[in-house]
């Protein structure tokens, strides 16, 4: 087998993975024969997705092989085997689904252009609207509340579940399909019918913050929606381009994870080498290390919440354990298991749990999450700016 590799995709949410990722190993034979879908995982692409328990991959492969030999669906047989295993985050993809899964690593997805978060009242709030997307054209704005999706009330439901409904993950909805939203702005309620579209997002955005944003020493806010390809380098460049002495507020709230190699690159922007995480594959211990030469002096605050998952938790844990950042917000989601995608007879791909990762201090993340240094509910960003200013970050 090759080294750890793999990716995530929006449609993985229908399995309950909520846009998280996997540490994994792609079968060398699949890579060598080109049998994975176009744009398939590369040996350098590590990612992390959480699951509840492990499953014998050989059993799933054998179940698919028997089904194919009997003229039945290998994918359905594999899904049944994964379901019986108790691996509730395990997933089986046909070639089309897996290609979609891969395309998400380049920031491409099917949806309406809404990023959501939990409001102070525990409702689902629009955090960002993608310019030019279906939601933007319908006049939906940040701060609006999503009360229903296709007639289903989503009050108090997990944000990840709302995102899955928006993207149609459970129904495998394509671009052009409709989704009906109940939107609240102030006391006014309205209904908007949107058509999903194929969208490309910018995973990393950078802007100045603080009372005088025109000041050359103003702090820098780096918002990271997910760790798609190239996001780690963009974070590193943003840190290098920041004014000398200016602090950095790294916002990982609602970050659904991504390629762990990108999270490690991001860690390398703030660390001078050293351990980022350890993980095991079938009991064999392995480690991930930052590259030397990162900025170890610049004040750093990391914002997290219950939507901070997987690779984002790995980065948070590394910066926290290494004493490099003050973490602010609420406990993270808690996804930290290792999966291995296996090529199945019939062309489908199964992702199965093989182990878990730990922070540099040896803390397990799976099912626990990471508790921030400073627990803050509403007003977390303002509190984080205050902390950054106290550290001399210029916010």
mmCIF file of C-alpha atoms in Angstrom:
data_model
loop_
_atom_site.group_PDB
_atom_site.id
_atom_site.type_symbol
_atom_site.label_atom_id
_atom_site.label_comp_id
_atom_site.label_asym_id
_atom_site.label_seq_id
_atom_site.Cartn_x
_atom_site.Cartn_y
_atom_site.Cartn_z
ATOM 1 C CA UNK A 1 0.000 0.000 0.000
ATOM 2 C CA UNK A 2 1.031 3.599 -0.502
ATOM 3 C CA UNK A 3 1.370 6.183 2.227
ATOM 4 C CA UNK A 4 -1.558 7.834 4.004
ATOM 5 C CA UNK A 5 -3.803 9.697 1.597
ATOM 6 C CA UNK A 6 -7.351 10.723 0.842
ATOM 7 C CA UNK A 7 -9.857 13.483 0.737
ATOM 8 C CA UNK A 8 -13.347 14.595 1.632
ATOM 9 C CA UNK A 9 -16.447 15.737 -0.180
ATOM 10 C CA UNK A 10 -19.768 17.425 0.484
ATOM 11 C CA UNK A 11 -21.713 14.299 -0.381
ATOM 12 C CA UNK A 12 -20.001 12.494 2.458
ATOM 13 C CA UNK A 13 -22.359 14.363 4.759
ATOM 14 C CA UNK A 14 -25.199 12.049 3.833
ATOM 15 C CA UNK A 15 -23.198 9.406 5.702
ATOM 16 C CA UNK A 16 -23.150 11.721 8.694
ATOM 17 C CA UNK A 17 -19.555 12.759 8.161
ATOM 18 C CA UNK A 18 -20.519 16.422 7.905
ATOM 19 C CA UNK A 19 -17.838 17.412 5.424
ATOM 20 C CA UNK A 20 -15.039 15.877 7.406
ATOM 21 C CA UNK A 21 -11.977 14.058 6.165
ATOM 22 C CA UNK A 22 -10.010 10.895 6.455
ATOM 23 C CA UNK A 23 -6.508 9.810 7.158
ATOM 24 C CA UNK A 24 -6.242 6.926 4.784
ATOM 25 C CA UNK A 25 -4.205 4.747 2.449
ATOM 26 C CA UNK A 26 -5.240 4.175 -1.137
ATOM 27 C CA UNK A 27 -4.487 0.751 -2.494
ATOM 28 C CA UNK A 28 -1.331 0.906 -4.576
ATOM 29 C CA UNK A 29 -2.842 -1.317 -7.230
ATOM 30 C CA UNK A 30 -5.749 1.070 -7.705
ATOM 31 C CA UNK A 31 -3.383 4.003 -8.163
ATOM 32 C CA UNK A 32 -1.101 2.057 -10.476
ATOM 33 C CA UNK A 33 -3.896 0.938 -12.776
ATOM 34 C CA UNK A 34 -5.651 4.296 -12.767
ATOM 35 C CA UNK A 35 -8.817 2.627 -11.568
ATOM 36 C CA UNK A 36 -9.688 5.447 -9.179
ATOM 37 C CA UNK A 37 -11.810 8.230 -10.698
ATOM 38 C CA UNK A 38 -10.165 11.069 -12.608
ATOM 39 C CA UNK A 39 -8.451 13.461 -10.213
ATOM 40 C CA UNK A 40 -8.141 10.704 -7.627
ATOM 41 C CA UNK A 41 -6.223 10.915 -4.402
ATOM 42 C CA UNK A 42 -2.474 11.395 -4.506
ATOM 43 C CA UNK A 43 0.014 9.845 -2.127
ATOM 44 C CA UNK A 44 0.741 13.291 -0.654
ATOM 45 C CA UNK A 45 -2.885 14.080 0.148
ATOM 46 C CA UNK A 46 -3.580 13.134 3.760
ATOM 47 C CA UNK A 47 -6.940 13.854 5.301
ATOM 48 C CA UNK A 48 -8.897 12.994 8.431
ATOM 49 C CA UNK A 49 -12.462 11.813 9.014
ATOM 50 C CA UNK A 50 -13.967 10.581 12.251
ATOM 51 C CA UNK A 51 -15.784 7.294 12.664
ATOM 52 C CA UNK A 52 -17.074 5.317 15.588
ATOM 53 C CA UNK A 53 -15.482 1.892 15.131
ATOM 54 C CA UNK A 54 -13.308 -0.160 12.838
ATOM 55 C CA UNK A 55 -14.315 -2.658 10.194
ATOM 56 C CA UNK A 56 -12.391 -5.395 8.409
ATOM 57 C CA UNK A 57 -11.729 -4.067 4.923
ATOM 58 C CA UNK A 58 -11.185 -7.555 3.539
ATOM 59 C CA UNK A 59 -14.728 -8.509 4.529
ATOM 60 C CA UNK A 60 -16.175 -5.533 2.669
ATOM 61 C CA UNK A 61 -14.089 -6.253 -0.428
ATOM 62 C CA UNK A 62 -15.096 -9.923 -0.336
ATOM 63 C CA UNK A 63 -18.777 -9.022 0.071
ATOM 64 C CA UNK A 64 -18.588 -6.776 -2.986
ATOM 65 C CA UNK A 65 -16.721 -9.436 -4.979
ATOM 66 C CA UNK A 66 -19.344 -12.109 -4.183
ATOM 67 C CA UNK A 67 -22.142 -9.762 -5.196
ATOM 68 C CA UNK A 68 -20.476 -8.873 -8.498
ATOM 69 C CA UNK A 69 -19.864 -12.588 -9.227
ATOM 70 C CA UNK A 70 -23.581 -13.216 -8.649
ATOM 71 C CA UNK A 71 -24.551 -10.390 -10.975
ATOM 72 C CA UNK A 72 -25.567 -8.094 -8.131
ATOM 73 C CA UNK A 73 -24.449 -4.647 -7.030
ATOM 74 C CA UNK A 74 -21.036 -4.656 -5.372
ATOM 75 C CA UNK A 75 -21.713 -1.195 -3.956
ATOM 76 C CA UNK A 76 -24.942 -2.279 -2.251
ATOM 77 C CA UNK A 77 -23.257 -5.355 -0.786
ATOM 78 C CA UNK A 78 -20.415 -3.216 0.525
ATOM 79 C CA UNK A 79 -22.860 -0.724 2.052
ATOM 80 C CA UNK A 80 -24.623 -3.566 3.845
ATOM 81 C CA UNK A 81 -21.318 -4.883 5.188
ATOM 82 C CA UNK A 82 -20.299 -1.441 6.438
ATOM 83 C CA UNK A 83 -23.729 -0.964 8.027
ATOM 84 C CA UNK A 84 -23.454 -4.271 9.892
ATOM 85 C CA UNK A 85 -19.976 -3.376 11.123
ATOM 86 C CA UNK A 86 -21.138 -0.471 13.287
ATOM 87 C CA UNK A 87 -18.779 1.875 11.439
ATOM 88 C CA UNK A 88 -21.401 4.635 11.335
ATOM 89 C CA UNK A 89 -19.085 7.031 9.509
ATOM 90 C CA UNK A 90 -17.974 4.476 6.951
ATOM 91 C CA UNK A 91 -18.934 5.289 3.386
ATOM 92 C CA UNK A 92 -19.191 3.560 0.037
ATOM 93 C CA UNK A 93 -19.094 5.642 -3.156
ATOM 94 C CA UNK A 94 -19.732 4.765 -6.756
ATOM 95 C CA UNK A 95 -17.329 6.261 -9.289
ATOM 96 C CA UNK A 96 -19.454 9.352 -9.907
ATOM 97 C CA UNK A 97 -19.840 10.050 -6.199
ATOM 98 C CA UNK A 98 -16.153 9.550 -5.591
ATOM 99 C CA UNK A 99 -15.296 11.958 -8.389
ATOM 100 C CA UNK A 100 -17.560 14.515 -6.707
ATOM 101 C CA UNK A 101 -15.795 13.717 -3.471
ATOM 102 C CA UNK A 102 -12.443 14.473 -5.128
ATOM 103 C CA UNK A 103 -13.601 17.651 -6.832
ATOM 104 C CA UNK A 104 -14.494 19.121 -3.442
ATOM 105 C CA UNK A 105 -10.784 19.098 -2.612
ATOM 106 C CA UNK A 106 -10.318 21.776 -5.241
ATOM 107 C CA UNK A 107 -13.071 23.874 -3.639
ATOM 108 C CA UNK A 108 -15.809 22.811 -6.040
ATOM 109 C CA UNK A 109 -19.222 21.731 -4.761
ATOM 110 C CA UNK A 110 -22.916 21.716 -5.578
ATOM 111 C CA UNK A 111 -24.979 24.026 -3.398
ATOM 112 C CA UNK A 112 -26.552 27.454 -3.015
ATOM 113 C CA UNK A 113 -23.591 29.454 -1.722
ATOM 114 C CA UNK A 114 -24.414 29.661 1.982
ATOM 115 C CA UNK A 115 -22.017 29.121 4.886
ATOM 116 C CA UNK A 116 -23.943 28.594 8.124
ATOM 117 C CA UNK A 117 -23.151 28.823 11.816
ATOM 118 C CA UNK A 118 -24.939 28.550 15.148
ATOM 119 C CA UNK A 119 -26.537 31.829 16.259
ATOM 120 C CA UNK A 120 -26.402 33.160 19.808
ATOM 121 C CA UNK A 121 -29.936 31.794 20.282
ATOM 122 C CA UNK A 122 -28.963 28.355 19.042
ATOM 123 C CA UNK A 123 -30.562 28.748 15.613
ATOM 124 C CA UNK A 124 -28.974 28.231 12.190
ATOM 125 C CA UNK A 125 -27.629 31.564 10.965
ATOM 126 C CA UNK A 126 -26.200 32.537 7.591
ATOM 127 C CA UNK A 127 -22.518 33.268 8.210
ATOM 128 C CA UNK A 128 -21.418 34.075 4.661
ATOM 129 C CA UNK A 129 -23.009 34.258 1.233
ATOM 130 C CA UNK A 130 -20.958 33.480 -1.846
ATOM 131 C CA UNK A 131 -21.042 36.442 -4.248
ATOM 132 C CA UNK A 132 -22.950 35.618 -7.409
ATOM 133 C CA UNK A 133 -24.302 32.335 -6.046
ATOM 134 C CA UNK A 134 -27.988 31.343 -5.877
ATOM 135 C CA UNK A 135 -28.419 32.642 -2.311
ATOM 136 C CA UNK A 136 -26.784 35.962 -3.184
ATOM 137 C CA UNK A 137 -29.050 36.407 -6.203
ATOM 138 C CA UNK A 138 -32.071 35.713 -3.984
ATOM 139 C CA UNK A 139 -31.062 38.493 -1.603
ATOM 140 C CA UNK A 140 -30.109 36.283 1.334
ATOM 141 C CA UNK A 141 -27.604 38.048 3.597
ATOM 142 C CA UNK A 142 -25.280 37.186 6.502
ATOM 143 C CA UNK A 143 -27.245 37.335 9.736
ATOM 144 C CA UNK A 144 -30.421 35.900 8.203
ATOM 145 C CA UNK A 145 -31.788 32.861 10.011
ATOM 146 C CA UNK A 146 -32.647 29.628 8.204
ATOM 147 C CA UNK A 147 -35.826 28.305 9.800
ATOM 148 C CA UNK A 148 -36.886 25.623 7.297
ATOM 149 C CA UNK A 149 -35.318 23.732 4.402
ATOM 150 C CA UNK A 150 -37.715 22.012 2.000
ATOM 151 C CA UNK A 151 -40.408 22.340 4.631
ATOM 152 C CA UNK A 152 -38.341 20.716 7.400
ATOM 153 C CA UNK A 153 -37.835 22.824 10.515
ATOM 154 C CA UNK A 154 -34.145 23.041 11.363
ATOM 155 C CA UNK A 155 -34.348 24.985 14.630
ATOM 156 C CA UNK A 156 -31.702 23.668 17.038
ATOM 157 C CA UNK A 157 -30.602 20.994 14.535
ATOM 158 C CA UNK A 158 -26.858 20.601 13.903
ATOM 159 C CA UNK A 159 -25.446 23.123 11.466
ATOM 160 C CA UNK A 160 -23.788 20.305 9.517
ATOM 161 C CA UNK A 161 -27.203 18.699 9.036
ATOM 162 C CA UNK A 162 -28.591 21.951 7.670
ATOM 163 C CA UNK A 163 -25.652 22.218 5.263
ATOM 164 C CA UNK A 164 -26.314 18.658 4.093
ATOM 165 C CA UNK A 165 -29.933 19.579 3.319
ATOM 166 C CA UNK A 166 -28.863 22.716 1.455
ATOM 167 C CA UNK A 167 -26.535 20.715 -0.745
ATOM 168 C CA UNK A 168 -28.921 17.834 -1.206
ATOM 169 C CA UNK A 169 -26.436 15.264 0.056
ATOM 170 C CA UNK A 170 -29.069 12.827 1.254
ATOM 171 C CA UNK A 171 -30.901 12.896 -2.064
ATOM 172 C CA UNK A 172 -27.777 13.192 -4.234
ATOM 173 C CA UNK A 173 -29.225 16.349 -5.776
ATOM 174 C CA UNK A 174 -27.425 17.730 -8.820
ATOM 175 C CA UNK A 175 -26.919 21.280 -10.022
ATOM 176 C CA UNK A 176 -30.236 22.683 -11.199
ATOM 177 C CA UNK A 177 -32.352 20.976 -8.548
ATOM 178 C CA UNK A 178 -34.395 23.217 -6.262
ATOM 179 C CA UNK A 179 -34.316 23.776 -2.523
ATOM 180 C CA UNK A 180 -36.936 25.859 -0.696
ATOM 181 C CA UNK A 181 -35.736 27.939 2.255
ATOM 182 C CA UNK A 182 -37.696 29.571 5.029
ATOM 183 C CA UNK A 183 -35.648 32.679 5.828
ATOM 184 C CA UNK A 184 -36.070 35.050 8.754
ATOM 185 C CA UNK A 185 -34.678 38.586 8.905
ATOM 186 C CA UNK A 186 -35.676 40.367 12.065
ATOM 187 C CA UNK A 187 -39.356 39.575 12.596
ATOM 188 C CA UNK A 188 -40.047 39.023 8.890
ATOM 189 C CA UNK A 189 -40.314 35.528 7.464
ATOM 190 C CA UNK A 190 -40.175 34.739 3.762
ATOM 191 C CA UNK A 191 -39.778 31.748 1.458
ATOM 192 C CA UNK A 192 -37.104 31.546 -1.239
ATOM 193 C CA UNK A 193 -36.840 28.844 -3.897
ATOM 194 C CA UNK A 194 -33.233 28.439 -5.026
ATOM 195 C CA UNK A 195 -31.662 26.335 -7.751
ATOM 196 C CA UNK A 196 -28.487 24.559 -6.720
ATOM 197 C CA UNK A 197 -25.420 25.358 -8.818
ATOM 198 C CA UNK A 198 -21.883 24.126 -9.240
ATOM 199 C CA UNK A 199 -19.810 26.571 -7.211
ATOM 200 C CA UNK A 200 -16.142 27.132 -6.575
ATOM 201 C CA UNK A 201 -15.184 28.625 -3.245
ATOM 202 C CA UNK A 202 -12.156 30.420 -1.899
ATOM 203 C CA UNK A 203 -11.238 28.402 1.179
ATOM 204 C CA UNK A 204 -9.017 31.110 2.695
ATOM 205 C CA UNK A 205 -9.869 34.810 3.049
ATOM 206 C CA UNK A 206 -7.618 37.443 4.568
ATOM 207 C CA UNK A 207 -8.450 40.912 5.879
ATOM 208 C CA UNK A 208 -7.268 43.479 8.404
ATOM 209 C CA UNK A 209 -9.124 43.861 11.701
ATOM 210 C CA UNK A 210 -9.113 46.254 14.621
ATOM 211 C CA UNK A 211 -10.208 49.835 15.263
ATOM 212 C CA UNK A 212 -7.899 51.230 12.572
ATOM 213 C CA UNK A 213 -7.766 48.733 9.744
ATOM 214 C CA UNK A 214 -5.823 51.147 7.559
ATOM 215 C CA UNK A 215 -2.946 51.076 10.038
ATOM 216 C CA UNK A 216 -0.045 49.147 8.530
ATOM 217 C CA UNK A 217 0.399 47.295 11.814
ATOM 218 C CA UNK A 218 -3.257 46.229 12.103
ATOM 219 C CA UNK A 219 -3.882 42.613 12.999
ATOM 220 C CA UNK A 220 -4.746 40.122 10.281
ATOM 221 C CA UNK A 221 -7.793 37.847 10.258
ATOM 222 C CA UNK A 222 -7.333 34.615 8.295
ATOM 223 C CA UNK A 223 -10.624 32.753 7.826
ATOM 224 C CA UNK A 224 -10.299 29.133 6.701
ATOM 225 C CA UNK A 225 -13.501 27.416 5.574
ATOM 226 C CA UNK A 226 -11.817 24.093 4.771
ATOM 227 C CA UNK A 227 -8.440 22.630 3.913
ATOM 228 C CA UNK A 228 -8.764 22.192 0.189
ATOM 229 C CA UNK A 229 -5.736 21.935 -2.083
ATOM 230 C CA UNK A 230 -3.509 24.990 -1.827
ATOM 231 C CA UNK A 231 -5.120 26.374 1.333
ATOM 232 C CA UNK A 232 -2.079 25.652 3.490
ATOM 233 C CA UNK A 233 0.167 27.642 1.160
ATOM 234 C CA UNK A 234 -2.296 30.547 1.157
ATOM 235 C CA UNK A 235 -2.244 30.619 4.953
ATOM 236 C CA UNK A 236 1.553 30.508 4.961
ATOM 237 C CA UNK A 237 1.738 33.356 2.428
ATOM 238 C CA UNK A 238 -0.740 35.453 4.409
ATOM 239 C CA UNK A 239 1.402 35.086 7.525
ATOM 240 C CA UNK A 240 4.574 35.971 5.625
ATOM 241 C CA UNK A 241 2.907 39.036 4.079
ATOM 242 C CA UNK A 242 1.494 40.326 7.367
ATOM 243 C CA UNK A 243 3.183 43.451 8.777
ATOM 244 C CA UNK A 244 6.006 42.813 11.221
ATOM 245 C CA UNK A 245 4.622 42.452 14.720
ATOM 246 C CA UNK A 246 0.998 42.303 13.586
ATOM 247 C CA UNK A 247 -0.979 39.572 15.291
ATOM 248 C CA UNK A 248 -2.961 36.884 13.492
ATOM 249 C CA UNK A 249 -6.490 35.766 14.296
ATOM 250 C CA UNK A 250 -6.934 32.328 12.678
ATOM 251 C CA UNK A 251 -10.652 31.648 12.355
ATOM 252 C CA UNK A 252 -11.406 27.923 12.095
ATOM 253 C CA UNK A 253 -15.058 28.149 13.130
ATOM 254 C CA UNK A 254 -17.254 26.023 10.932
ATOM 255 C CA UNK A 255 -14.192 24.534 9.249
ATOM 256 C CA UNK A 256 -15.307 21.093 8.121
ATOM 257 C CA UNK A 257 -11.790 19.745 7.750
ATOM 258 C CA UNK A 258 -9.881 18.919 4.619
ATOM 259 C CA UNK A 259 -6.608 17.489 3.484
ATOM 260 C CA UNK A 260 -4.373 16.948 6.464
ATOM 261 C CA UNK A 261 -1.304 17.750 4.371
ATOM 262 C CA UNK A 262 -2.780 21.234 3.979
ATOM 263 C CA UNK A 263 -3.388 21.493 7.733
ATOM 264 C CA UNK A 264 0.231 20.468 8.342
ATOM 265 C CA UNK A 265 1.390 23.150 5.898
ATOM 266 C CA UNK A 266 -0.732 25.655 7.819
ATOM 267 C CA UNK A 267 0.858 24.504 11.076
ATOM 268 C CA UNK A 268 4.264 25.009 9.457
ATOM 269 C CA UNK A 269 3.429 28.700 9.021
ATOM 270 C CA UNK A 270 3.506 29.109 12.807
ATOM 271 C CA UNK A 271 5.959 26.424 13.956
ATOM 272 C CA UNK A 272 9.661 25.841 13.465
ATOM 273 C CA UNK A 273 9.359 22.150 12.678
ATOM 274 C CA UNK A 274 8.378 19.597 15.279
ATOM 275 C CA UNK A 275 5.432 17.308 15.862
ATOM 276 C CA UNK A 276 1.957 18.193 14.573
ATOM 277 C CA UNK A 277 0.147 14.902 15.284
ATOM 278 C CA UNK A 278 0.581 11.178 15.654
ATOM 279 C CA UNK A 279 -1.720 8.549 14.227
ATOM 280 C CA UNK A 280 -2.000 4.799 13.956
ATOM 281 C CA UNK A 281 -2.932 2.557 11.052
ATOM 282 C CA UNK A 282 -3.830 -0.967 12.167
ATOM 283 C CA UNK A 283 -1.860 -0.316 15.356
ATOM 284 C CA UNK A 284 1.307 0.952 13.669
ATOM 285 C CA UNK A 285 2.275 4.382 14.976
ATOM 286 C CA UNK A 286 3.172 7.186 12.579
ATOM 287 C CA UNK A 287 3.720 10.918 12.881
ATOM 288 C CA UNK A 288 3.245 14.195 11.019
ATOM 289 C CA UNK A 289 5.815 16.982 11.338
ATOM 290 C CA UNK A 290 5.809 20.683 10.521
ATOM 291 C CA UNK A 291 8.396 22.114 8.181
ATOM 292 C CA UNK A 292 11.045 24.361 9.795
ATOM 293 C CA UNK A 293 11.092 28.116 9.364
ATOM 294 C CA UNK A 294 7.628 29.163 10.507
ATOM 295 C CA UNK A 295 6.848 32.393 12.363
ATOM 296 C CA UNK A 296 7.115 31.481 16.032
ATOM 297 C CA UNK A 297 6.985 35.052 17.399
ATOM 298 C CA UNK A 298 3.906 36.709 15.926
ATOM 299 C CA UNK A 299 0.944 36.767 18.403
ATOM 300 C CA UNK A 300 -1.629 34.149 17.401
ATOM 301 C CA UNK A 301 -5.208 33.478 18.498
ATOM 302 C CA UNK A 302 -7.266 30.608 17.068
ATOM 303 C CA UNK A 303 -11.073 30.788 16.972
ATOM 304 C CA UNK A 304 -12.963 27.461 17.130
ATOM 305 C CA UNK A 305 -16.493 26.191 17.676
ATOM 306 C CA UNK A 306 -18.609 23.056 17.430
ATOM 307 C CA UNK A 307 -18.273 23.144 13.651
ATOM 308 C CA UNK A 308 -14.464 22.919 13.791
ATOM 309 C CA UNK A 309 -13.746 19.373 12.642
ATOM 310 C CA UNK A 310 -11.115 16.855 11.743
ATOM 311 C CA UNK A 311 -8.078 18.409 10.025
ATOM 312 C CA UNK A 312 -9.023 21.754 11.596
ATOM 313 C CA UNK A 313 -8.988 20.066 15.008
ATOM 314 C CA UNK A 314 -5.617 18.541 14.223
ATOM 315 C CA UNK A 315 -4.214 22.022 13.512
ATOM 316 C CA UNK A 316 -5.873 23.490 16.610
ATOM 317 C CA UNK A 317 -4.524 20.720 18.833
ATOM 318 C CA UNK A 318 -1.000 21.144 17.484
ATOM 319 C CA UNK A 319 -0.934 24.917 18.047
ATOM 320 C CA UNK A 320 -2.491 24.536 21.491
ATOM 321 C CA UNK A 321 -0.241 21.716 22.694
ATOM 322 C CA UNK A 322 2.878 23.392 21.353
ATOM 323 C CA UNK A 323 2.006 26.592 23.250
ATOM 324 C CA UNK A 324 1.944 28.553 20.029
ATOM 325 C CA UNK A 325 -1.574 29.985 20.186
ATOM 326 C CA UNK A 326 -4.342 30.978 22.551
ATOM 327 C CA UNK A 327 -7.530 29.164 21.508
ATOM 328 C CA UNK A 328 -10.878 30.925 21.968
ATOM 329 C CA UNK A 329 -14.463 29.803 21.413
ATOM 330 C CA UNK A 330 -16.320 26.585 22.199
ATOM 331 C CA UNK A 331 -15.444 22.889 22.203
ATOM 332 C CA UNK A 332 -14.716 21.496 18.752
ATOM 333 C CA UNK A 333 -16.699 18.718 17.093
ATOM 334 C CA UNK A 334 -14.494 15.713 17.905
ATOM 335 C CA UNK A 335 -13.581 13.840 14.723
ATOM 336 C CA UNK A 336 -10.208 12.189 14.692
ATOM 337 C CA UNK A 337 -10.155 8.694 13.285
ATOM 338 C CA UNK A 338 -8.121 7.206 10.497
ATOM 339 C CA UNK A 339 -9.771 5.682 7.451
ATOM 340 C CA UNK A 340 -8.510 3.782 4.446
ATOM 341 C CA UNK A 341 -10.295 3.939 1.090
ATOM 342 C CA UNK A 342 -10.342 0.604 -0.725
ATOM 343 C CA UNK A 343 -11.102 0.023 -4.402
ATOM 344 C CA UNK A 344 -13.940 -2.507 -4.657
ATOM 345 C CA UNK A 345 -14.907 -4.943 -7.410
ATOM 346 C CA UNK A 346 -17.402 -3.207 -9.645
ATOM 347 C CA UNK A 347 -15.674 0.188 -9.456
ATOM 348 C CA UNK A 348 -16.939 1.609 -6.159
ATOM 349 C CA UNK A 349 -14.739 2.814 -3.296
ATOM 350 C CA UNK A 350 -15.233 2.100 0.415
ATOM 351 C CA UNK A 351 -13.757 4.231 3.195
ATOM 352 C CA UNK A 352 -13.185 2.232 6.356
ATOM 353 C CA UNK A 353 -11.778 3.056 9.784
ATOM 354 C CA UNK A 354 -8.315 1.775 10.632
ATOM 355 C CA UNK A 355 -7.157 3.935 13.558
ATOM 356 C CA UNK A 356 -7.095 7.360 15.244
ATOM 357 C CA UNK A 357 -4.879 10.406 15.500
ATOM 358 C CA UNK A 358 -3.639 12.279 18.578
ATOM 359 C CA UNK A 359 -2.332 15.750 19.318
ATOM 360 C CA UNK A 360 1.375 16.295 20.126
ATOM 361 C CA UNK A 361 0.578 15.905 23.848
ATOM 362 C CA UNK A 362 -1.083 12.563 23.163
ATOM 363 C CA UNK A 363 -4.692 13.699 23.466
ATOM 364 C CA UNK A 364 -7.309 11.796 21.533
ATOM 365 C CA UNK A 365 -9.741 14.027 19.627
ATOM 366 C CA UNK A 366 -12.297 11.503 18.422
ATOM 367 C CA UNK A 367 -15.532 11.828 20.371
ATOM 368 C CA UNK A 368 -13.962 14.397 22.698
ATOM 369 C CA UNK A 369 -13.106 17.458 20.670
ATOM 370 C CA UNK A 370 -10.721 20.137 21.848
ATOM 371 C CA UNK A 371 -11.578 22.492 24.701
ATOM 372 C CA UNK A 372 -10.361 26.034 23.979
ATOM 373 C CA UNK A 373 -8.189 27.920 26.451
ATOM 374 C CA UNK A 374 -10.886 30.560 26.752
ATOM 375 C CA UNK A 375 -14.484 29.347 26.486
ATOM 376 C CA UNK A 376 -16.708 31.979 24.861
ATOM 377 C CA UNK A 377 -20.209 31.680 23.425
ATOM 378 C CA UNK A 378 -21.626 34.748 21.725
ATOM 379 C CA UNK A 379 -19.208 37.527 20.834
ATOM 380 C CA UNK A 380 -16.327 35.101 20.397
ATOM 381 C CA UNK A 381 -14.668 37.074 17.595
ATOM 382 C CA UNK A 382 -14.684 40.306 19.602
ATOM 383 C CA UNK A 383 -13.273 38.491 22.623
ATOM 384 C CA UNK A 384 -10.592 36.901 20.466
ATOM 385 C CA UNK A 385 -9.593 40.331 19.106
ATOM 386 C CA UNK A 386 -9.306 41.597 22.677
ATOM 387 C CA UNK A 387 -7.067 38.652 23.604
ATOM 388 C CA UNK A 388 -4.927 39.243 20.516
ATOM 389 C CA UNK A 389 -4.545 42.911 21.440
ATOM 390 C CA UNK A 390 -3.505 41.879 24.948
ATOM 391 C CA UNK A 391 -0.800 39.704 23.435
ATOM 392 C CA UNK A 392 0.574 42.726 21.608
ATOM 393 C CA UNK A 393 -0.930 41.747 18.275
ATOM 394 C CA UNK A 394 -2.067 45.236 17.327
ATOM 395 C CA UNK A 395 -5.782 44.441 16.918
#
